[in-house]
mmCIF file of C-alpha atoms and ligand atoms in Angstrom:
data_model
loop_
_atom_site.group_PDB
_atom_site.id
_atom_site.type_symbol
_atom_site.label_atom_id
_atom_site.label_comp_id
_atom_site.label_asym_id
_atom_site.label_seq_id
_atom_site.Cartn_x
_atom_site.Cartn_y
_atom_site.Cartn_z
ATOM 1 C CA UNK A 29 -60.007 -68.156 43.387
ATOM 2 C CA UNK A 30 -61.385 -65.316 41.288
ATOM 3 C CA UNK A 31 -64.643 -65.790 39.395
ATOM 4 C CA UNK A 32 -63.018 -65.876 35.988
ATOM 5 C CA UNK A 33 -60.711 -68.696 36.941
ATOM 6 C CA UNK A 34 -63.498 -70.539 38.755
ATOM 7 C CA UNK A 35 -65.616 -70.340 35.572
ATOM 8 C CA UNK A 36 -62.747 -71.534 33.405
ATOM 9 C CA UNK A 37 -62.147 -74.433 35.802
ATOM 10 C CA UNK A 38 -65.838 -75.410 35.646
ATOM 11 C CA UNK A 39 -65.806 -75.089 31.824
ATOM 12 C CA UNK A 40 -62.763 -77.237 31.275
ATOM 13 C CA UNK A 41 -64.081 -79.974 33.633
ATOM 14 C CA UNK A 42 -67.340 -79.954 31.710
ATOM 15 C CA UNK A 43 -65.499 -80.234 28.385
ATOM 16 C CA UNK A 44 -63.443 -83.111 29.785
ATOM 17 C CA UNK A 45 -66.587 -84.879 30.920
ATOM 18 C CA UNK A 46 -68.210 -84.433 27.507
ATOM 19 C CA UNK A 47 -65.152 -85.802 25.747
ATOM 20 C CA UNK A 48 -64.119 -88.644 28.036
ATOM 21 C CA UNK A 49 -66.838 -89.098 30.642
ATOM 22 C CA UNK A 50 -66.179 -88.810 34.409
ATOM 23 C CA UNK A 51 -63.799 -86.486 36.183
ATOM 24 C CA UNK A 52 -60.141 -85.522 35.611
ATOM 25 C CA UNK A 53 -57.560 -86.465 38.271
ATOM 26 C CA UNK A 54 -55.434 -83.332 37.930
ATOM 27 C CA UNK A 55 -55.813 -79.800 36.618
ATOM 28 C CA UNK A 56 -52.852 -77.524 36.022
ATOM 29 C CA UNK A 57 -52.294 -74.182 34.436
ATOM 30 C CA UNK A 58 -49.342 -72.209 33.049
ATOM 31 C CA UNK A 59 -49.380 -68.486 32.348
ATOM 32 C CA UNK A 60 -48.459 -66.438 29.267
ATOM 33 C CA UNK A 61 -45.961 -63.613 29.778
ATOM 34 C CA UNK A 62 -45.209 -60.046 28.976
ATOM 35 C CA UNK A 63 -41.645 -58.915 28.864
ATOM 36 C CA UNK A 64 -41.143 -55.591 30.665
ATOM 37 C CA UNK A 65 -37.746 -55.114 29.033
ATOM 38 C CA UNK A 66 -35.002 -57.240 27.443
ATOM 39 C CA UNK A 67 -36.141 -57.750 23.845
ATOM 40 C CA UNK A 68 -34.220 -60.425 21.883
ATOM 41 C CA UNK A 69 -31.479 -60.588 24.526
ATOM 42 C CA UNK A 70 -32.269 -64.131 25.639
ATOM 43 C CA UNK A 71 -30.629 -65.928 22.686
ATOM 44 C CA UNK A 72 -27.589 -63.673 23.121
ATOM 45 C CA UNK A 73 -26.879 -65.047 26.636
ATOM 46 C CA UNK A 74 -28.228 -61.753 27.992
ATOM 47 C CA UNK A 75 -30.714 -60.476 30.605
ATOM 48 C CA UNK A 76 -34.499 -60.320 30.506
ATOM 49 C CA UNK A 77 -37.094 -58.923 32.922
ATOM 50 C CA UNK A 78 -40.574 -60.297 32.264
ATOM 51 C CA UNK A 79 -43.744 -60.928 34.308
ATOM 52 C CA UNK A 80 -46.193 -63.814 34.028
ATOM 53 C CA UNK A 81 -49.700 -62.526 33.115
ATOM 54 C CA UNK A 82 -53.034 -63.539 34.574
ATOM 55 C CA UNK A 83 -54.026 -65.447 31.456
ATOM 56 C CA UNK A 84 -53.075 -69.057 31.130
ATOM 57 C CA UNK A 85 -53.386 -72.428 29.448
ATOM 58 C CA UNK A 86 -55.203 -74.975 31.657
ATOM 59 C CA UNK A 87 -54.915 -78.714 31.144
ATOM 60 C CA UNK A 88 -56.982 -81.289 33.023
ATOM 61 C CA UNK A 89 -56.807 -85.018 32.627
ATOM 62 C CA UNK A 90 -56.364 -88.496 34.047
ATOM 63 C CA UNK A 91 -54.239 -91.580 33.584
ATOM 64 C CA UNK A 92 -54.901 -94.366 31.149
ATOM 65 C CA UNK A 93 -53.829 -97.937 31.692
ATOM 66 C CA UNK A 94 -52.234 -98.063 28.248
ATOM 67 C CA UNK A 95 -49.615 -95.876 26.503
ATOM 68 C CA UNK A 96 -52.048 -93.812 24.442
ATOM 69 C CA UNK A 97 -52.416 -90.017 24.651
ATOM 70 C CA UNK A 98 -55.859 -88.732 23.826
ATOM 71 C CA UNK A 99 -55.797 -84.926 23.479
ATOM 72 C CA UNK A 100 -58.845 -82.736 23.235
ATOM 73 C CA UNK A 101 -58.830 -78.990 22.551
ATOM 74 C CA UNK A 102 -62.393 -77.834 21.755
ATOM 75 C CA UNK A 103 -61.294 -74.224 20.888
ATOM 76 C CA UNK A 104 -59.022 -75.550 18.126
ATOM 77 C CA UNK A 105 -61.877 -77.735 16.987
ATOM 78 C CA UNK A 106 -60.457 -81.116 17.654
ATOM 79 C CA UNK A 107 -59.140 -84.225 19.136
ATOM 80 C CA UNK A 108 -55.779 -85.801 18.424
ATOM 81 C CA UNK A 109 -54.247 -89.128 19.426
ATOM 82 C CA UNK A 110 -50.717 -90.530 19.752
ATOM 83 C CA UNK A 111 -48.809 -93.325 21.352
ATOM 84 C CA UNK A 112 -46.030 -92.718 23.839
ATOM 85 C CA UNK A 113 -44.091 -95.490 22.146
ATOM 86 C CA UNK A 114 -43.902 -93.640 18.862
ATOM 87 C CA UNK A 115 -44.175 -89.908 19.051
ATOM 88 C CA UNK A 116 -44.318 -88.213 15.662
ATOM 89 C CA UNK A 117 -45.259 -84.731 14.539
ATOM 90 C CA UNK A 118 -48.987 -84.333 13.913
ATOM 91 C CA UNK A 119 -49.428 -82.265 10.769
ATOM 92 C CA UNK A 120 -53.238 -82.268 10.995
ATOM 93 C CA UNK A 121 -53.282 -80.883 14.588
ATOM 94 C CA UNK A 122 -50.438 -78.342 15.009
ATOM 95 C CA UNK A 123 -51.635 -77.527 18.546
ATOM 96 C CA UNK A 124 -50.978 -81.129 19.612
ATOM 97 C CA UNK A 125 -47.280 -80.796 18.716
ATOM 98 C CA UNK A 126 -46.627 -78.662 21.793
ATOM 99 C CA UNK A 127 -47.881 -81.512 23.944
ATOM 100 C CA UNK A 128 -46.162 -84.224 21.938
ATOM 101 C CA UNK A 129 -42.821 -82.325 21.873
ATOM 102 C CA UNK A 130 -42.865 -82.024 25.644
ATOM 103 C CA UNK A 131 -43.837 -85.639 26.138
ATOM 104 C CA UNK A 132 -40.926 -86.695 23.924
ATOM 105 C CA UNK A 133 -38.480 -84.521 25.906
ATOM 106 C CA UNK A 134 -39.748 -86.001 29.172
ATOM 107 C CA UNK A 135 -39.302 -89.528 27.801
ATOM 108 C CA UNK A 136 -35.818 -88.609 26.533
ATOM 109 C CA UNK A 137 -34.944 -87.577 30.102
ATOM 110 C CA UNK A 138 -35.962 -91.035 31.237
ATOM 111 C CA UNK A 139 -39.246 -89.992 32.916
ATOM 112 C CA UNK A 140 -41.778 -92.787 33.408
ATOM 113 C CA UNK A 141 -44.811 -91.332 31.632
ATOM 114 C CA UNK A 142 -48.196 -92.963 31.577
ATOM 115 C CA UNK A 143 -50.858 -92.764 28.904
ATOM 116 C CA UNK A 144 -53.442 -90.007 29.526
ATOM 117 C CA UNK A 145 -56.610 -88.410 28.303
ATOM 118 C CA UNK A 146 -56.615 -84.623 28.592
ATOM 119 C CA UNK A 147 -58.485 -81.455 27.737
ATOM 120 C CA UNK A 148 -56.817 -78.072 27.018
ATOM 121 C CA UNK A 149 -58.366 -74.639 27.521
ATOM 122 C CA UNK A 150 -56.466 -71.350 27.148
ATOM 123 C CA UNK A 151 -57.206 -67.676 27.291
ATOM 124 C CA UNK A 152 -53.768 -66.332 26.275
ATOM 125 C CA UNK A 153 -54.310 -64.641 22.891
ATOM 126 C CA UNK A 154 -52.673 -66.771 20.174
ATOM 127 C CA UNK A 155 -49.930 -65.357 17.882
ATOM 128 C CA UNK A 156 -50.007 -62.105 19.782
ATOM 129 C CA UNK A 157 -46.551 -62.251 21.340
ATOM 130 C CA UNK A 158 -47.819 -63.297 24.787
ATOM 131 C CA UNK A 159 -46.284 -66.790 24.686
ATOM 132 C CA UNK A 160 -49.360 -68.943 24.324
ATOM 133 C CA UNK A 161 -47.015 -71.647 22.960
ATOM 134 C CA UNK A 162 -44.738 -71.645 25.976
ATOM 135 C CA UNK A 163 -47.796 -71.692 28.256
ATOM 136 C CA UNK A 164 -49.007 -74.838 26.441
ATOM 137 C CA UNK A 165 -45.597 -76.480 26.742
ATOM 138 C CA UNK A 166 -45.139 -75.618 30.400
ATOM 139 C CA UNK A 167 -48.753 -76.662 31.191
ATOM 140 C CA UNK A 168 -48.052 -80.004 29.544
ATOM 141 C CA UNK A 169 -44.877 -80.595 31.521
ATOM 142 C CA UNK A 170 -46.610 -79.534 34.787
ATOM 143 C CA UNK A 171 -49.528 -81.840 33.909
ATOM 144 C CA UNK A 172 -47.259 -84.901 33.519
ATOM 145 C CA UNK A 173 -45.293 -83.965 36.606
ATOM 146 C CA UNK A 174 -48.472 -84.025 38.648
ATOM 147 C CA UNK A 175 -50.091 -87.003 36.922
ATOM 148 C CA UNK A 176 -47.092 -89.281 36.989
ATOM 149 C CA UNK A 177 -45.525 -88.067 40.227
ATOM 150 C CA UNK A 178 -42.348 -86.729 38.596
ATOM 151 C CA UNK A 179 -39.943 -84.515 40.541
ATOM 152 C CA UNK A 180 -38.098 -82.328 38.031
ATOM 153 C CA UNK A 181 -36.181 -79.188 38.844
ATOM 154 C CA UNK A 182 -38.307 -76.287 37.524
ATOM 155 C CA UNK A 183 -35.289 -74.813 35.684
ATOM 156 C CA UNK A 184 -34.937 -78.193 33.891
ATOM 157 C CA UNK A 185 -38.654 -78.083 33.041
ATOM 158 C CA UNK A 186 -38.185 -74.680 31.368
ATOM 159 C CA UNK A 187 -35.209 -75.999 29.464
ATOM 160 C CA UNK A 188 -36.938 -79.137 28.238
ATOM 161 C CA UNK A 189 -39.970 -77.070 27.116
ATOM 162 C CA UNK A 190 -37.602 -74.822 25.162
ATOM 163 C CA UNK A 191 -36.009 -77.850 23.575
ATOM 164 C CA UNK A 192 -39.482 -79.130 22.629
ATOM 165 C CA UNK A 193 -40.244 -75.828 20.886
ATOM 166 C CA UNK A 194 -36.816 -75.749 19.140
ATOM 167 C CA UNK A 195 -36.583 -79.295 17.936
ATOM 168 C CA UNK A 196 -40.148 -80.620 17.729
ATOM 169 C CA UNK A 197 -42.268 -77.553 16.908
ATOM 170 C CA UNK A 198 -39.379 -75.998 14.941
ATOM 171 C CA UNK A 199 -39.281 -72.470 16.361
ATOM 172 C CA UNK A 200 -35.756 -71.486 17.337
ATOM 173 C CA UNK A 201 -36.767 -69.399 20.446
ATOM 174 C CA UNK A 202 -34.618 -68.570 23.460
ATOM 175 C CA UNK A 203 -35.406 -69.555 27.108
ATOM 176 C CA UNK A 204 -37.386 -66.440 28.123
ATOM 177 C CA UNK A 205 -40.971 -67.575 27.624
ATOM 178 C CA UNK A 206 -40.750 -71.050 29.111
ATOM 179 C CA UNK A 207 -38.711 -69.835 32.072
ATOM 180 C CA UNK A 208 -41.084 -67.132 33.173
ATOM 181 C CA UNK A 209 -44.113 -69.334 32.668
ATOM 182 C CA UNK A 210 -42.646 -71.980 34.994
ATOM 183 C CA UNK A 211 -40.687 -69.958 37.582
ATOM 184 C CA UNK A 212 -42.615 -66.749 38.245
ATOM 185 C CA UNK A 213 -44.176 -65.889 41.595
ATOM 186 C CA UNK A 214 -47.214 -63.701 42.034
ATOM 187 C CA UNK A 215 -46.601 -59.988 42.533
ATOM 188 C CA UNK A 216 -43.043 -60.181 41.210
ATOM 189 C CA UNK A 217 -41.174 -59.581 37.972
ATOM 190 C CA UNK A 218 -38.457 -62.089 37.156
ATOM 191 C CA UNK A 219 -34.917 -60.975 36.481
ATOM 192 C CA UNK A 220 -33.153 -63.759 34.527
ATOM 193 C CA UNK A 221 -29.597 -64.154 33.413
ATOM 194 C CA UNK A 222 -30.086 -66.265 30.318
ATOM 195 C CA UNK A 223 -26.486 -67.558 30.418
ATOM 196 C CA UNK A 224 -26.212 -68.839 33.980
ATOM 197 C CA UNK A 225 -29.992 -69.178 34.405
ATOM 198 C CA UNK A 226 -29.666 -67.445 37.760
ATOM 199 C CA UNK A 227 -32.779 -65.529 38.522
ATOM 200 C CA UNK A 228 -34.315 -63.182 41.111
ATOM 201 C CA UNK A 229 -37.899 -62.334 41.899
ATOM 202 C CA UNK A 230 -38.243 -58.583 42.105
ATOM 203 C CA UNK A 231 -41.380 -57.208 43.894
ATOM 204 C CA UNK A 232 -43.741 -55.734 41.310
ATOM 205 C CA UNK A 233 -47.051 -55.300 43.080
ATOM 206 C CA UNK A 234 -47.501 -51.574 43.580
ATOM 207 C CA UNK A 235 -51.312 -51.177 43.301
ATOM 208 C CA UNK A 236 -50.733 -47.688 41.792
ATOM 209 C CA UNK A 237 -48.995 -49.236 38.763
ATOM 210 C CA UNK A 238 -51.087 -50.780 35.977
ATOM 211 C CA UNK A 239 -49.659 -52.965 33.249
ATOM 212 C CA UNK A 240 -51.623 -52.447 30.061
ATOM 213 C CA UNK A 241 -51.324 -55.012 27.254
ATOM 214 C CA UNK A 242 -52.425 -53.805 23.850
ATOM 215 C CA UNK A 243 -52.872 -56.343 21.115
ATOM 216 C CA UNK A 244 -52.590 -54.520 17.793
ATOM 217 C CA UNK A 245 -54.702 -57.094 15.964
ATOM 218 C CA UNK A 246 -51.796 -57.589 13.517
ATOM 219 C CA UNK A 247 -50.907 -61.286 13.826
ATOM 220 C CA UNK A 248 -47.245 -62.059 14.028
ATOM 221 C CA UNK A 249 -47.337 -63.944 10.761
ATOM 222 C CA UNK A 250 -44.196 -65.259 9.169
ATOM 223 C CA UNK A 251 -42.242 -64.483 12.277
ATOM 224 C CA UNK A 252 -39.861 -67.487 12.130
ATOM 225 C CA UNK A 253 -37.816 -66.323 9.222
ATOM 226 C CA UNK A 254 -37.044 -62.726 10.342
ATOM 227 C CA UNK A 255 -36.488 -64.104 13.889
ATOM 228 C CA UNK A 256 -33.925 -66.568 12.587
ATOM 229 C CA UNK A 257 -32.303 -63.873 10.467
ATOM 230 C CA UNK A 258 -31.848 -61.722 13.596
ATOM 231 C CA UNK A 259 -30.320 -64.671 15.414
ATOM 232 C CA UNK A 260 -27.865 -65.239 12.590
ATOM 233 C CA UNK A 261 -26.980 -61.527 12.478
ATOM 234 C CA UNK A 262 -26.161 -61.607 16.210
ATOM 235 C CA UNK A 263 -23.948 -64.593 15.827
ATOM 236 C CA UNK A 264 -22.155 -62.960 12.940
ATOM 237 C CA UNK A 265 -21.879 -59.717 14.926
ATOM 238 C CA UNK A 266 -20.330 -61.625 17.852
ATOM 239 C CA UNK A 267 -17.723 -63.181 15.537
ATOM 240 C CA UNK A 268 -16.817 -59.787 14.035
ATOM 241 C CA UNK A 269 -16.560 -58.188 17.447
ATOM 242 C CA UNK A 270 -14.232 -61.029 18.545
ATOM 243 C CA UNK A 271 -11.920 -60.125 15.662
ATOM 244 C CA UNK A 272 -12.148 -56.381 16.219
ATOM 245 C CA UNK A 273 -11.617 -56.621 20.000
ATOM 246 C CA UNK A 274 -8.991 -59.327 19.691
ATOM 247 C CA UNK A 275 -10.473 -61.469 22.497
ATOM 248 C CA UNK A 276 -13.080 -64.257 22.791
ATOM 249 C CA UNK A 277 -16.695 -63.173 22.376
ATOM 250 C CA UNK A 278 -18.929 -66.223 22.881
ATOM 251 C CA UNK A 279 -22.083 -64.160 22.624
ATOM 252 C CA UNK A 280 -23.011 -60.443 22.478
ATOM 253 C CA UNK A 281 -23.436 -60.657 26.242
ATOM 254 C CA UNK A 282 -19.640 -60.656 26.464
ATOM 255 C CA UNK A 283 -19.300 -57.161 24.993
ATOM 256 C CA UNK A 284 -19.667 -54.093 27.215
ATOM 257 C CA UNK A 285 -21.124 -50.873 25.859
ATOM 258 C CA UNK A 286 -17.725 -49.223 26.234
ATOM 259 C CA UNK A 287 -15.916 -51.971 24.237
ATOM 260 C CA UNK A 288 -18.629 -51.817 21.569
ATOM 261 C CA UNK A 289 -18.304 -48.011 21.241
ATOM 262 C CA UNK A 290 -14.592 -48.370 20.731
ATOM 263 C CA UNK A 291 -14.983 -50.447 17.533
ATOM 264 C CA UNK A 292 -18.491 -49.798 16.198
ATOM 265 C CA UNK A 293 -17.260 -47.388 13.545
ATOM 266 C CA UNK A 294 -15.446 -50.340 11.932
ATOM 267 C CA UNK A 295 -18.598 -52.472 11.635
ATOM 268 C CA UNK A 296 -20.892 -52.619 8.577
ATOM 269 C CA UNK A 297 -24.621 -52.141 8.891
ATOM 270 C CA UNK A 298 -26.978 -53.794 9.666
ATOM 271 C CA UNK A 299 -24.661 -55.818 11.892
ATOM 272 C CA UNK A 300 -23.586 -52.728 13.793
ATOM 273 C CA UNK A 301 -27.193 -51.692 14.634
ATOM 274 C CA UNK A 302 -28.229 -55.215 15.531
ATOM 275 C CA UNK A 303 -25.344 -55.512 17.950
ATOM 276 C CA UNK A 304 -25.976 -52.021 19.311
ATOM 277 C CA UNK A 305 -29.546 -52.981 20.155
ATOM 278 C CA UNK A 306 -28.549 -56.129 22.046
ATOM 279 C CA UNK A 307 -25.651 -54.509 23.948
ATOM 280 C CA UNK A 308 -27.607 -51.408 24.952
ATOM 281 C CA UNK A 309 -30.687 -53.486 25.794
ATOM 282 C CA UNK A 310 -28.706 -55.671 28.198
ATOM 283 C CA UNK A 311 -27.546 -52.529 29.972
ATOM 284 C CA UNK A 312 -31.134 -51.248 30.041
ATOM 285 C CA UNK A 313 -32.413 -54.425 31.696
ATOM 286 C CA UNK A 314 -29.856 -54.081 34.535
ATOM 287 C CA UNK A 315 -30.742 -50.430 34.811
ATOM 288 C CA UNK A 316 -34.474 -51.234 34.927
ATOM 289 C CA UNK A 317 -34.056 -53.797 37.714
ATOM 290 C CA UNK A 318 -32.062 -51.277 39.726
ATOM 291 C CA UNK A 319 -34.714 -48.611 39.070
ATOM 292 C CA UNK A 320 -37.518 -50.875 40.239
ATOM 293 C CA UNK A 321 -35.468 -51.910 43.302
ATOM 294 C CA UNK A 322 -35.202 -48.327 44.372
ATOM 295 C CA UNK A 323 -38.791 -47.478 43.407
ATOM 296 C CA UNK A 324 -37.805 -45.160 40.591
ATOM 297 C CA UNK A 325 -40.781 -45.752 38.280
ATOM 298 C CA UNK A 326 -40.043 -42.725 36.123
ATOM 299 C CA UNK A 327 -36.689 -44.174 35.188
ATOM 300 C CA UNK A 328 -38.251 -47.578 34.524
ATOM 301 C CA UNK A 329 -40.749 -45.972 32.162
ATOM 302 C CA UNK A 330 -38.040 -44.000 30.374
ATOM 303 C CA UNK A 331 -36.069 -47.222 29.840
ATOM 304 C CA UNK A 332 -39.153 -48.909 28.295
ATOM 305 C CA UNK A 333 -39.394 -46.019 25.818
ATOM 306 C CA UNK A 334 -35.700 -46.261 24.963
ATOM 307 C CA UNK A 335 -36.054 -50.028 24.495
ATOM 308 C CA UNK A 336 -38.847 -49.480 21.976
ATOM 309 C CA UNK A 337 -36.797 -47.002 19.939
ATOM 310 C CA UNK A 338 -33.869 -49.397 19.894
ATOM 311 C CA UNK A 339 -36.059 -52.336 18.824
ATOM 312 C CA UNK A 340 -37.653 -50.173 16.130
ATOM 313 C CA UNK A 341 -34.600 -48.436 14.701
ATOM 314 C CA UNK A 342 -31.601 -50.637 15.481
ATOM 315 C CA UNK A 343 -33.123 -54.115 15.633
ATOM 316 C CA UNK A 344 -35.859 -53.400 13.072
ATOM 317 C CA UNK A 345 -38.466 -55.732 14.543
ATOM 318 C CA UNK A 346 -41.269 -53.272 15.206
ATOM 319 C CA UNK A 347 -44.226 -52.587 12.907
ATOM 320 C CA UNK A 348 -46.305 -49.472 12.112
ATOM 321 C CA UNK A 349 -49.131 -50.798 14.248
ATOM 322 C CA UNK A 350 -46.781 -51.269 17.224
ATOM 323 C CA UNK A 351 -45.269 -47.779 16.775
ATOM 324 C CA UNK A 352 -48.728 -46.213 16.683
ATOM 325 C CA UNK A 353 -49.956 -48.216 19.666
ATOM 326 C CA UNK A 354 -46.948 -47.322 21.821
ATOM 327 C CA UNK A 355 -47.308 -43.631 20.865
ATOM 328 C CA UNK A 356 -50.954 -43.681 21.921
ATOM 329 C CA UNK A 357 -50.147 -45.427 25.174
ATOM 330 C CA UNK A 358 -47.446 -42.872 25.942
ATOM 331 C CA UNK A 359 -49.983 -40.080 25.419
ATOM 332 C CA UNK A 360 -52.213 -41.252 28.278
ATOM 333 C CA UNK A 361 -52.332 -39.441 31.621
ATOM 334 C CA UNK A 362 -50.163 -41.287 34.090
ATOM 335 C CA UNK A 363 -48.144 -43.069 31.356
ATOM 336 C CA UNK A 364 -44.687 -44.059 32.551
ATOM 337 C CA UNK A 365 -43.565 -45.647 29.285
ATOM 338 C CA UNK A 366 -44.501 -48.150 26.575
ATOM 339 C CA UNK A 367 -42.789 -50.565 24.214
ATOM 340 C CA UNK A 368 -43.478 -53.457 21.868
ATOM 341 C CA UNK A 369 -43.209 -56.796 23.608
ATOM 342 C CA UNK A 370 -42.508 -60.312 22.385
ATOM 343 C CA UNK A 371 -40.643 -60.969 19.149
ATOM 344 C CA UNK A 372 -42.261 -58.071 17.233
ATOM 345 C CA UNK A 373 -43.454 -57.779 13.625
ATOM 346 C CA UNK A 374 -47.012 -57.409 15.020
ATOM 347 C CA UNK A 375 -48.600 -58.759 18.148
ATOM 348 C CA UNK A 376 -48.716 -56.805 21.406
ATOM 349 C CA UNK A 377 -47.395 -53.589 22.894
ATOM 350 C CA UNK A 378 -47.371 -52.936 26.627
ATOM 351 C CA UNK A 379 -47.460 -49.804 28.687
ATOM 352 C CA UNK A 380 -47.099 -48.856 32.348
ATOM 353 C CA UNK A 381 -49.531 -46.378 33.874
ATOM 354 C CA UNK A 382 -49.118 -44.842 37.323
ATOM 355 C CA UNK A 383 -51.432 -43.237 39.869
ATOM 356 C CA UNK A 384 -54.783 -43.956 38.206
ATOM 357 C CA UNK A 385 -57.822 -45.778 39.607
ATOM 358 C CA UNK A 386 -59.334 -48.676 37.703
ATOM 359 C CA UNK A 387 -61.986 -46.455 36.119
ATOM 360 C CA UNK A 388 -59.397 -44.012 34.737
ATOM 361 C CA UNK A 389 -57.317 -46.894 33.400
ATOM 362 C CA UNK A 390 -60.374 -48.372 31.647
ATOM 363 C CA UNK A 391 -61.302 -44.978 30.215
ATOM 364 C CA UNK A 392 -57.756 -44.451 29.027
ATOM 365 C CA UNK A 393 -57.670 -47.869 27.340
ATOM 366 C CA UNK A 394 -61.009 -47.152 25.636
ATOM 367 C CA UNK A 395 -59.637 -43.889 24.287
ATOM 368 C CA UNK A 396 -56.485 -45.558 22.982
ATOM 369 C CA UNK A 397 -58.548 -48.308 21.343
ATOM 370 C CA UNK A 398 -60.845 -45.747 19.625
ATOM 371 C CA UNK A 399 -57.913 -43.684 18.298
ATOM 372 C CA UNK A 400 -56.049 -46.753 17.173
ATOM 373 C CA UNK A 401 -59.149 -48.092 15.316
ATOM 374 C CA UNK A 402 -59.549 -44.743 13.655
ATOM 375 C CA UNK A 403 -55.960 -44.412 12.491
ATOM 376 C CA UNK A 404 -54.979 -48.020 11.817
ATOM 377 C CA UNK A 405 -58.379 -49.332 10.694
ATOM 378 C CA UNK A 406 -57.847 -52.334 12.903
ATOM 379 C CA UNK A 407 -59.621 -53.641 15.978
ATOM 380 C CA UNK A 408 -57.216 -53.718 18.955
ATOM 381 C CA UNK A 409 -57.703 -55.529 22.236
ATOM 382 C CA UNK A 410 -56.504 -53.747 25.425
ATOM 383 C CA UNK A 411 -56.511 -55.286 28.852
ATOM 384 C CA UNK A 412 -54.580 -54.952 32.119
ATOM 385 C CA UNK A 413 -52.714 -57.657 33.962
ATOM 386 C CA UNK A 414 -51.088 -58.173 37.366
ATOM 387 C CA UNK A 415 -47.798 -60.047 37.785
ATOM 388 C CA UNK A 416 -49.100 -63.620 38.131
ATOM 389 C CA UNK A 417 -47.762 -66.852 39.572
ATOM 390 C CA UNK A 418 -45.889 -69.420 37.459
ATOM 391 C CA UNK A 419 -47.276 -72.846 36.515
ATOM 392 C CA UNK A 420 -48.893 -75.026 39.110
ATOM 393 C CA UNK A 421 -51.810 -77.177 40.127
ATOM 394 C CA UNK A 422 -55.227 -75.485 40.066
ATOM 395 C CA UNK A 423 -57.157 -76.103 43.191
ATOM 396 C CA UNK A 424 -60.162 -74.491 44.835
ATOM 397 C CA UNK A 425 -57.814 -74.109 47.845
ATOM 398 C CA UNK A 426 -55.107 -71.440 47.917
ATOM 399 C CA UNK A 427 -51.635 -72.738 46.940
ATOM 400 C CA UNK A 428 -49.097 -73.297 49.669
ATOM 401 C CA UNK A 429 -47.250 -70.117 48.853
ATOM 402 C CA UNK A 430 -50.510 -68.288 49.441
ATOM 403 C CA UNK A 431 -50.758 -67.042 45.926
ATOM 404 C CA UNK A 432 -53.959 -68.751 44.849
HETATM 405 C C1 GLA B 525 -40.001 -64.709 21.330
HETATM 406 C C2 GLA B 525 -39.074 -65.874 21.731
HETATM 407 C C3 GLA B 525 -38.260 -65.489 22.978
HETATM 408 C C4 GLA B 525 -37.555 -64.178 22.840
HETATM 409 C C5 GLA B 525 -38.528 -63.102 22.368
HETATM 410 C C6 GLA B 525 -37.871 -61.779 22.056
HETATM 411 O O1 GLA B 525 -40.953 -64.533 22.315
HETATM 412 O O2 GLA B 525 -39.851 -67.010 21.950
HETATM 413 O O3 GLA B 525 -37.334 -66.533 23.231
HETATM 414 O O4 GLA B 525 -36.444 -64.260 21.965
HETATM 415 O O5 GLA B 525 -39.224 -63.490 21.182
HETATM 416 O O6 GLA B 525 -37.407 -61.185 23.219
#
């Protein structure tokens, strides 16, 4: 276990002890994610290609004899309480709703949950487009699985966590974030078909490739409403394409680039550009997976750049800060490509660098940070990540798959 994780583990156990006394029975963690490519394709039944990052939400806790849930998250300044017999939204502690929503979904599935006292500790930046919410949901599900001895198919876990976010928290997200947080394996990117939920782990562990995450410092405020507008535009676009093509179009996934090109002139904007983004982005994901399979990093980087342009111009979900940050990342020596990641409207950009040692990567990030500060007047946060493992128990011992 690396020092950072060992320290976090020690810290969360100390916080648990201060809050509840004694030791927790189980400790789990679930990672945040960065999407390499496949922006906004998930809720169009399309393809995505993310990695889990080496930042996570940890939860430790133990059983209670009654049906109460005592939740403690020192970083959010508080403690919350609920009963498993009557789970309601907690307006005073929004962070607790991720836990409560997942508990309710587990109960709805008929899982025998027990009361628990638990402490939460995360180091995934919040509201930065790195899926701290999904990490919290997946950590909660993984915690109850371990604590109550549940055996749930991991794909089902991802789905129930998405349902918790949609129906309890109230954010109408797709399946991307929860899926990658639960099902990733270390050293691999995850290629997911969001319609069939078939997936493949694609090796992504070349030590010469560095993934840089660049938080613009612009919080993704008010994201829900433009996100929902985009979802509605895609559904409208699919209905229009169905009429124009004269065949069923359940989702934009069902339209090939060729078919789209044949009728796009007849579509009004912005529907035409929204559809163009989704349809070209799906093709780019498949192209990116093939490029990585054959070790063509240059092509992968070029696809990242194209994805950014499409998200910026056609899908209109970028922001000045993200455009500036991706430009700066692209200007670095060894840059393969860069794009905004997550839902957009602020949050993080990501870039791939090739052939540099750690020192050169750090120097490059420092230069980007200085230029960004100068030009945007904002304090960014740049760091690198490796493709991390999905959710699991945290032990001092390596996990069975050898990843920790
Ligand atoms: C957010 C959502 C995901 C996905 C991305 C955009 O992260 O939670 O489901 O739609 O935006 O790719």
